[in-house]
Amino acid sequence: MSVDVATSAEQDWMAQAIDLATTNVAAGGGPFGALVVRDGEVIATGTNKVTVDLDPTAHAEVTAIRNACRALGTFKLDGCVLVTSCEPCPMCLASALWARVDRVLFAADRDDAADAGFDDRAFYDVFEDSGTASPAPVDRVVMPNRNAAFDAWRGKTDRIDY
Ligand SMILES: [Zn+2]
């Protein structure tokens, strides 16, 4: 899980991500920054905008992924590396998987984030430790037509798979 010997390019990208994160604090955002890199080139950057945009999903990684997709005109980031100042939280890791990035690099980890008052580690525990209950209960509602939307999707011949 850790890269002991990062290339100098990887170290440069990470230095940029940490600079973004640090500068973002003075700008009123959270202390997180991220880049999307493809073929050695920075395609897009992102900073945490949760409190600025009143958007709990506006983590640096999600913001960088959104900006990269807009820049490239696609919803797939295969061939890209997500470089983030801190280990992605479960939402951001899932976002990176949905974006199909090739690789994720981070510097600070979930314990560092916890020390700074963030819930990354607590949320990981919900997913990784079956003994930790979700703070928000997730319950199923039994519906006879629960697959109606999937049936419509399977029947749509011109759908765009993702
Ligand atoms: Zn996140």
CSV table of C-alpha atoms in Angstrom, one decimal, residues 34-129:
chain,number,residue,atom,x,y,z
A,34,ALA,CA,-5.6,16.6,-5.5
A,35,LEU,CA,-4.4,16.3,-9.1
A,36,VAL,CA,-5.3,14.1,-12.0
A,37,VAL,CA,-2.3,13.3,-14.1
A,38,ARG,CA,-2.2,11.6,-17.5
A,39,ASP,CA,1.0,10.8,-19.5
A,40,GLY,CA,3.0,12.9,-17.1
A,41,GLU,CA,0.8,16.0,-17.5
A,42,VAL,CA,-1.5,17.5,-14.9
A,43,ILE,CA,-4.9,17.4,-16.5
A,44,ALA,CA,-6.8,19.0,-13.6
A,45,THR,CA,-6.6,19.9,-10.0
A,46,GLY,CA,-9.1,20.0,-7.1
A,47,THR,CA,-9.3,21.3,-3.6
A,48,ASN,CA,-11.8,20.6,-0.8
A,49,LYS,CA,-14.8,22.9,-1.2
A,50,VAL,CA,-17.2,21.4,1.3
A,51,THR,CA,-17.8,24.4,3.4
A,52,VAL,CA,-17.2,26.9,0.6
A,53,ASP,CA,-19.8,25.3,-1.8
A,54,LEU,CA,-22.0,23.8,1.0
A,55,ASP,CA,-21.4,20.5,-0.7
A,56,PRO,CA,-20.4,17.5,1.6
A,57,THR,CA,-19.3,15.6,-1.5
A,58,ALA,CA,-16.8,18.3,-2.7
A,59,HIS,CA,-13.7,16.6,-1.5
A,60,ALA,CA,-10.5,17.4,-3.3
A,61,GLU,CA,-10.4,14.1,-5.1
A,62,VAL,CA,-14.0,14.3,-6.3
A,63,THR,CA,-13.4,17.9,-7.4
A,64,ALA,CA,-10.3,16.9,-9.3
A,65,ILE,CA,-12.1,14.0,-10.9
A,66,ARG,CA,-15.0,16.3,-12.0
A,67,ASN,CA,-12.6,18.9,-13.4
A,68,ALA,CA,-10.5,16.3,-15.2
A,69,CYS,CA,-13.6,14.8,-16.8
A,70,ARG,CA,-14.7,18.2,-18.0
A,71,ALA,CA,-11.3,19.0,-19.3
A,72,LEU,CA,-11.0,15.7,-21.2
A,73,GLY,CA,-14.7,15.6,-22.3
A,74,THR,CA,-15.2,12.1,-20.9
A,75,PHE,CA,-16.6,10.2,-17.9
A,76,LYS,CA,-13.7,7.8,-17.8
A,77,LEU,CA,-10.2,8.5,-16.5
A,78,ASP,CA,-8.4,5.3,-17.5
A,79,GLY,CA,-4.8,6.1,-18.1
A,80,CYS,CA,-4.8,8.7,-15.4
A,81,VAL,CA,-3.3,8.8,-11.9
A,82,LEU,CA,-5.1,10.5,-9.0
A,83,VAL,CA,-2.6,12.2,-6.8
A,84,THR,CA,-4.0,13.3,-3.4
A,85,SER,CA,-2.5,15.0,-0.4
A,86,CYS,CA,-4.3,12.6,1.9
A,87,GLU,CA,-5.5,9.0,1.6
A,88,PRO,CA,-8.9,9.0,-0.1
A,89,CYS,CA,-11.9,8.6,2.1
A,90,PRO,CA,-14.3,5.7,1.1
A,91,MET,CA,-16.4,8.1,-1.0
A,92,CYS,CA,-13.3,9.4,-2.9
A,93,LEU,CA,-11.9,5.9,-3.3
A,94,ALA,CA,-15.2,4.7,-4.8
A,95,SER,CA,-15.2,7.8,-7.0
A,96,ALA,CA,-11.7,6.9,-8.2
A,97,LEU,CA,-12.9,3.4,-9.0
A,98,TRP,CA,-16.0,4.7,-10.8
A,99,ALA,CA,-13.7,7.0,-12.8
A,100,ARG,CA,-11.5,4.0,-13.7
A,101,VAL,CA,-8.3,5.7,-12.8
A,102,ASP,CA,-5.2,3.5,-13.2
A,103,ARG,CA,-3.7,4.4,-9.8
A,104,VAL,CA,-4.0,6.5,-6.7
A,105,LEU,CA,-1.1,8.1,-4.8
A,106,PHE,CA,-1.5,9.7,-1.4
A,107,ALA,CA,0.8,11.2,1.3
A,108,ALA,CA,-1.0,11.7,4.6
A,109,ASP,CA,-3.2,8.8,5.7
A,110,ARG,CA,-6.5,8.3,7.5
A,111,ASP,CA,-4.8,8.4,10.9
A,112,ASP,CA,-3.3,11.8,10.1
A,113,ALA,CA,-6.7,13.0,9.0
A,114,ALA,CA,-8.3,11.7,12.2
A,115,ASP,CA,-5.7,13.5,14.3
A,116,ALA,CA,-6.8,16.7,12.5
A,117,GLY,CA,-10.4,16.0,13.3
A,118,PHE,CA,-11.7,14.4,10.1
A,119,ASP,CA,-13.8,11.3,9.9
A,120,ASP,CA,-12.1,9.3,7.2
A,121,ARG,CA,-10.9,6.6,9.5
A,122,ALA,CA,-14.3,6.4,11.2
A,123,PHE,CA,-16.0,5.9,7.9
A,124,TYR,CA,-13.5,3.3,6.8
A,125,ASP,CA,-14.3,1.4,10.0
A,126,VAL,CA,-18.0,1.3,8.9
A,127,PHE,CA,-17.0,-0.5,5.7
A,128,GLU,CA,-14.0,-2.5,6.9
A,129,ASP,CA,-15.2,-3.6,10.4
